[in-house]
Tab-separated table of C-alpha atoms and ligand atoms in Angstrom:
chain	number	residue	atom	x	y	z
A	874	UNK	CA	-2.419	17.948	-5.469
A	875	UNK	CA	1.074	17.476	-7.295
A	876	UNK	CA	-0.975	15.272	-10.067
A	877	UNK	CA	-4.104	16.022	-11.133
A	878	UNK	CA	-4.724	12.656	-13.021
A	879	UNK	CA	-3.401	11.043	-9.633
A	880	UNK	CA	-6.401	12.877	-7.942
A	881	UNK	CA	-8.558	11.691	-10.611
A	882	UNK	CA	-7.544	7.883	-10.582
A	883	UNK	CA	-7.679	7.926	-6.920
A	884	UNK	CA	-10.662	10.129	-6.215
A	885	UNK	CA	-12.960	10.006	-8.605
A	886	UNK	CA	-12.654	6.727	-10.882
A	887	UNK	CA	-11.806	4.781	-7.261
A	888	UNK	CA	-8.780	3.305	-8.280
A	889	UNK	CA	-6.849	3.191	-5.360
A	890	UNK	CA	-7.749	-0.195	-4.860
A	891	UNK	CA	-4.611	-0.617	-7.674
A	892	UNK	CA	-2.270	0.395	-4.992
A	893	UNK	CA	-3.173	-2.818	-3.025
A	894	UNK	CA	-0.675	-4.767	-5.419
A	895	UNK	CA	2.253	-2.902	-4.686
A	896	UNK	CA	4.122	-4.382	-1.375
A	897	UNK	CA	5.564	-0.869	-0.754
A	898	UNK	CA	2.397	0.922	-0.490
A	899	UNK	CA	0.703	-1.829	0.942
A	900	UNK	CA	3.499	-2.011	3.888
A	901	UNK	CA	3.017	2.626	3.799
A	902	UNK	CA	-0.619	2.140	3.734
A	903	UNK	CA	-0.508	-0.378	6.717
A	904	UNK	CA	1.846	1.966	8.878
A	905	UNK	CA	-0.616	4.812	7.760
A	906	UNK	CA	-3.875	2.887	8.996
A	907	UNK	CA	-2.438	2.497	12.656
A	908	UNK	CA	-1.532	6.321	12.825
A	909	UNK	CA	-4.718	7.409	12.019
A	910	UNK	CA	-5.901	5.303	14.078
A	911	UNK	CA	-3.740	6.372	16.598
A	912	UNK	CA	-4.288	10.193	16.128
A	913	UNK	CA	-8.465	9.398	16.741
A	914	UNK	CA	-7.174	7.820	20.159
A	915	UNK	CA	-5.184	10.287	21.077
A	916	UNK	CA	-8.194	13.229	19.642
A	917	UNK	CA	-10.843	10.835	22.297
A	918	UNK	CA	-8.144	11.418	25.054
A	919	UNK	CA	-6.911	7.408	24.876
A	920	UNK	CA	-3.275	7.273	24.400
A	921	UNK	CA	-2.392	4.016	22.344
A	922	UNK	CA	0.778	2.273	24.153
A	923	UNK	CA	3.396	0.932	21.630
A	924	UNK	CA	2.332	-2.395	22.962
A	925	UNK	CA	-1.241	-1.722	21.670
A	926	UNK	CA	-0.291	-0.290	18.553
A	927	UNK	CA	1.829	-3.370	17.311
A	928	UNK	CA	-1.081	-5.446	18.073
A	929	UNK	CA	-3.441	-3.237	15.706
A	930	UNK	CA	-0.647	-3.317	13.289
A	931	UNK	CA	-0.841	-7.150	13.891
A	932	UNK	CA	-4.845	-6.758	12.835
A	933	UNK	CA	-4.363	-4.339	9.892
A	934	UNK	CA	-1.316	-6.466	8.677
A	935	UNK	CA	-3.402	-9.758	8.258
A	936	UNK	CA	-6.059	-7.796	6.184
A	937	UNK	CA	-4.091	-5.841	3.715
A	938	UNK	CA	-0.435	-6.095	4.350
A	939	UNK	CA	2.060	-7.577	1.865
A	940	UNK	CA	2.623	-10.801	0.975
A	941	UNK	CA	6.063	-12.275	-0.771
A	942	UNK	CA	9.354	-12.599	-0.141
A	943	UNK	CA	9.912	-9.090	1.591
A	944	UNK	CA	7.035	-9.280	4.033
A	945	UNK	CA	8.833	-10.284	7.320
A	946	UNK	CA	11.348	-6.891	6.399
A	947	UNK	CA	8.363	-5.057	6.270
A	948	UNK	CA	6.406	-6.240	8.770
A	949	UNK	CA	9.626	-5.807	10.882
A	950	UNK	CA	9.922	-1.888	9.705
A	951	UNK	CA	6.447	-1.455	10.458
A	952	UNK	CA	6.237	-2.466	13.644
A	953	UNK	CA	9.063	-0.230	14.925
A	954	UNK	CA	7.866	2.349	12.823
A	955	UNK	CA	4.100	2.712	14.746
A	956	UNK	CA	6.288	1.638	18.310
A	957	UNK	CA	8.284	4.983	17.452
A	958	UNK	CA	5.037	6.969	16.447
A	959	UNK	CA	3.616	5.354	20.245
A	960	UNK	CA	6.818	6.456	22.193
A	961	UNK	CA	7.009	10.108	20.812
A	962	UNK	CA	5.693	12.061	23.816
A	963	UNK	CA	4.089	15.374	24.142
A	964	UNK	CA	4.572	16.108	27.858
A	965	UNK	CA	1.424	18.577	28.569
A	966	UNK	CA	0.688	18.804	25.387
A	967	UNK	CA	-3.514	18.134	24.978
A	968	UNK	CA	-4.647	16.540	21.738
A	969	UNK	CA	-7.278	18.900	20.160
A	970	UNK	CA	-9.795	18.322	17.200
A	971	UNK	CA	-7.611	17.655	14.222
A	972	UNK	CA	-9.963	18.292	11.104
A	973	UNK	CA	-8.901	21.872	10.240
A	974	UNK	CA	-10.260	24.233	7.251
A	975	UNK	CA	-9.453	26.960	5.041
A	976	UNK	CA	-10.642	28.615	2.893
A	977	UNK	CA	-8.864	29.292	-0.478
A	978	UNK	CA	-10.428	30.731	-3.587
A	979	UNK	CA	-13.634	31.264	-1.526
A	980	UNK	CA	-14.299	28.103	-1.393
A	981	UNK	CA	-13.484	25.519	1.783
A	982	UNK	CA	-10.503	22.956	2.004
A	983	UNK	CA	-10.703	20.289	4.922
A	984	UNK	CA	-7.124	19.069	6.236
A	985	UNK	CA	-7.200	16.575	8.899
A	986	UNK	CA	-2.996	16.795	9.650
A	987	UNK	CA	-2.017	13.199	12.285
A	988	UNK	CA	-1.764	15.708	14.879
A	989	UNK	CA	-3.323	18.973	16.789
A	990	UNK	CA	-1.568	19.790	19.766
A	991	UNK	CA	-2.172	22.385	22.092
A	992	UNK	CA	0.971	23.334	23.983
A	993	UNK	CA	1.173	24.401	27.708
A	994	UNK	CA	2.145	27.805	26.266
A	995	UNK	CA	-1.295	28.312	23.968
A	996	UNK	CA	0.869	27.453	21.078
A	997	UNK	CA	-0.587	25.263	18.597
A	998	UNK	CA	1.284	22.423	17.183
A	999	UNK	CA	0.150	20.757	13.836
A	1000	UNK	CA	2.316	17.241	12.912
A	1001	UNK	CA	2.560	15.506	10.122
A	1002	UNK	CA	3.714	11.738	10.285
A	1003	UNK	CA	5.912	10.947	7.467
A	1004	UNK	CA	6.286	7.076	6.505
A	1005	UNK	CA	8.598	7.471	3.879
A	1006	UNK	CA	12.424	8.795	4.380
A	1007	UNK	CA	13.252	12.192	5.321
A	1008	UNK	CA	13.716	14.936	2.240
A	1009	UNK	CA	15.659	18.033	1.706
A	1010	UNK	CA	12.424	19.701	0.142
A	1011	UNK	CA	9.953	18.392	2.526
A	1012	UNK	CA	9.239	21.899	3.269
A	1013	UNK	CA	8.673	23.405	-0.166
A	1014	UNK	CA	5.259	21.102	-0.396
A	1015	UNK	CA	2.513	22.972	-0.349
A	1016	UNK	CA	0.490	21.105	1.856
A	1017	UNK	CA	2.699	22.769	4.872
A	1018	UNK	CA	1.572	26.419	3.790
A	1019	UNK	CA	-1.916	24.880	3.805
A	1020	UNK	CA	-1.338	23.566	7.257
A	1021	UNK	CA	-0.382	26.691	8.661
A	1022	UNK	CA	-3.443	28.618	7.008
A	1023	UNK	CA	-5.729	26.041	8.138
A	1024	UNK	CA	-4.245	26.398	11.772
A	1025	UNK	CA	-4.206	30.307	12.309
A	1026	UNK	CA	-8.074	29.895	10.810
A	1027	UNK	CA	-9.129	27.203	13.313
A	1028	UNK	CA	-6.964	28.648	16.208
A	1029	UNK	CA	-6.748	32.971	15.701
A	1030	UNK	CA	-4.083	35.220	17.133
A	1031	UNK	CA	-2.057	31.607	18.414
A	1032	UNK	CA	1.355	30.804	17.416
A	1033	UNK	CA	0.975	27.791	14.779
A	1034	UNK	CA	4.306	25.515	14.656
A	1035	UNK	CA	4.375	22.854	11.986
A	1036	UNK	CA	6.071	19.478	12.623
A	1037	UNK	CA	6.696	16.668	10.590
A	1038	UNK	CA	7.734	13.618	12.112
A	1039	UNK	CA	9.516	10.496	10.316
A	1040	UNK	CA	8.788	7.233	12.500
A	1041	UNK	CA	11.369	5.335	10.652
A	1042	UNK	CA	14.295	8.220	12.100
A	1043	UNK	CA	12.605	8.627	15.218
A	1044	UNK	CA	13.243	12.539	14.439
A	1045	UNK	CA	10.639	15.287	14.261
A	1046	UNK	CA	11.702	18.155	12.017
A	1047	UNK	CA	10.214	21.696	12.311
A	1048	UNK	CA	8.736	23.199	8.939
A	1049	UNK	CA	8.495	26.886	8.292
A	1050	UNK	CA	7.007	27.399	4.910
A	1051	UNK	CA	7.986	30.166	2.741
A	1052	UNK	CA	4.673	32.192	3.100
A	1053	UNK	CA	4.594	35.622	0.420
A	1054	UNK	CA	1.011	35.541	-0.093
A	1055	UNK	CA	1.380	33.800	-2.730
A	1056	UNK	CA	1.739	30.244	-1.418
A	1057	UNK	CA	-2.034	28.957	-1.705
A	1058	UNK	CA	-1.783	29.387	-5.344
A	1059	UNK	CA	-1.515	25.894	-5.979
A	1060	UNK	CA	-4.394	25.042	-4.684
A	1061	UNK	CA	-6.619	27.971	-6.169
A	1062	UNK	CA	-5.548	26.424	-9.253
A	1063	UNK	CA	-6.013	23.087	-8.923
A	1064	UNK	CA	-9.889	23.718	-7.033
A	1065	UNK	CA	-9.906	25.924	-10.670
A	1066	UNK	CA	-8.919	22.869	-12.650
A	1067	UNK	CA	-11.369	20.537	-11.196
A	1068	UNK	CA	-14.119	22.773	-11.899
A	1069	UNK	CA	-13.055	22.724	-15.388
A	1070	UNK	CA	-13.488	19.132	-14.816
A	1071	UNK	CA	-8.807	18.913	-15.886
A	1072	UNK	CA	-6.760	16.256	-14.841
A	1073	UNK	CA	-3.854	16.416	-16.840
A	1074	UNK	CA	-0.742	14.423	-15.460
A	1075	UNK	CA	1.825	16.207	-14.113
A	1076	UNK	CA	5.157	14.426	-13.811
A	1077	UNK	CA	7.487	14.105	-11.056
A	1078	UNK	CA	10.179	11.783	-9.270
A	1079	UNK	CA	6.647	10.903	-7.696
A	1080	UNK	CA	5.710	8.885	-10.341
A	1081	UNK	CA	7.384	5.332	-10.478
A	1082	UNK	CA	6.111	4.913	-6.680
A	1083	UNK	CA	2.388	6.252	-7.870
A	1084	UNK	CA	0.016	3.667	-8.030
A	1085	UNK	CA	-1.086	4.657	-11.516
A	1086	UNK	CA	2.326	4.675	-12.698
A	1087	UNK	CA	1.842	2.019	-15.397
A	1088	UNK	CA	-1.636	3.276	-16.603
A	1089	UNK	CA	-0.909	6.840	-16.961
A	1090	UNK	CA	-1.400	8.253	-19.932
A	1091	UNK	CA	1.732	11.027	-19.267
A	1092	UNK	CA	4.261	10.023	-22.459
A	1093	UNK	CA	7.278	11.137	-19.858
A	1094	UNK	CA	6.619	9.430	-16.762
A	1095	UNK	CA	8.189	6.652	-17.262
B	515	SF4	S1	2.580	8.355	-12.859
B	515	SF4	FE1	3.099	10.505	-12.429
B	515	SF4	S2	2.023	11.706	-13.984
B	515	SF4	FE2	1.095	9.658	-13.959
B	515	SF4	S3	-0.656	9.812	-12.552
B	515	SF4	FE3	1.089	9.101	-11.347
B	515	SF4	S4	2.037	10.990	-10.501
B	515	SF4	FE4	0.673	11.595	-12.195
């Protein structure tokens, strides 16, 4: 979304298999394999213990996790990062279907957020789990204004909260979006762009931890 030639690499040339050499987004992409798989649990009404979660970490860990010199520090964070994601409880809270929709520049965007909650009040909750550390402008991405479009669309005339939740910290931090009407622009734009068939680069302090970083064509990235 930030990147159009990101999208492109990842989506449609299938390069994501590049990431696979970097240790830090193989130990990220490890952590972000159990919560999904969590989140599917918890969506078929199974709640996966911490106990069960470290050993699925244990399974996804011997397939793709990293390798070298760091890998007992990571395999170390990891493990108390998906216990943390296990322990976080939602005390009546009920798990609802988590693949959400909107539609933006009449055409349809699927989200599928970690986490739909229904609250005892009617309230919807939609979470986000966040592997990497906590930032000031978490709530400026647009993906939250998304979120809370998608929500009031899937779940009308209910009070949508956003959530994101950093398993490292242990912390869940509510998100309120600055919402002028305004705020799905973004995305019209880039839905515009690839229809156009554009992917220019678009620079960032994203880019030395994106995957494409050293084949990108952008002259500034570096
Ligand atoms: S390095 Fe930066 S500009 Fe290049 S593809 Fe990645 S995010 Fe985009």
């Amino acid at each position: 979304m930030k990147c159009p030639a990101r999208y492109r690499h990842e989506v449609l040339e299938g390069l994501s298999a590049l990431a696979e050499k970097s240790a830090y987004l193989r130990f990220h992409g490890c952590v972000r394999q159990v919560l999904v798989w969590m989140g599917d649990k918890a969506c078929a009404g199974e709640t996966a213990t911490a106990r069960e979660a470290v050993a699925y970490l244990d399974d996804v860990w011997r397939d793709r996790g990293p390798r070298g010199g760091f890998e007992a520090v990571y395999f170390a964070e990891a493990r108390r990062m998906v216990s943390a994601a296990a322990a976080l409880v939602d005390a009546g809270h009920r798990p609802v279907e988590r693949v959400l929709s909107v539609v933006v520049a009449s055409q349809t965007v699927v989200v599928r957020p970690d986490r739909v909650l229904e609250a005892p009040d009617g309230s919807i909750v939609i979470r986000r789990f966040r592997t990497g550390r906590r930032s000031k402008s978490e709530e400026e991405k647009p993906i939250w204004a998304l979120l809370a479009a998608a929500g009031e669309a899937a779940f009308p005339g209910r009070v949508v909260h956003l959530q994101a939740f950093y398993p490292a910290a242990a912390e869940i931090v509510p998100i309120a979006p600055e919402r002028d009407g305004t705020e799905l622009a973004p995305y019209a734009d880039a839905l515009a762009g690839v229809a156009r068939g554009e992917f220019a680069p678009v620079t960032s302090r994203d880019c030395p931890t994106c995957q494409f970083y050293f084949i990108c064509t952008a002259e500034d990235s570096f």
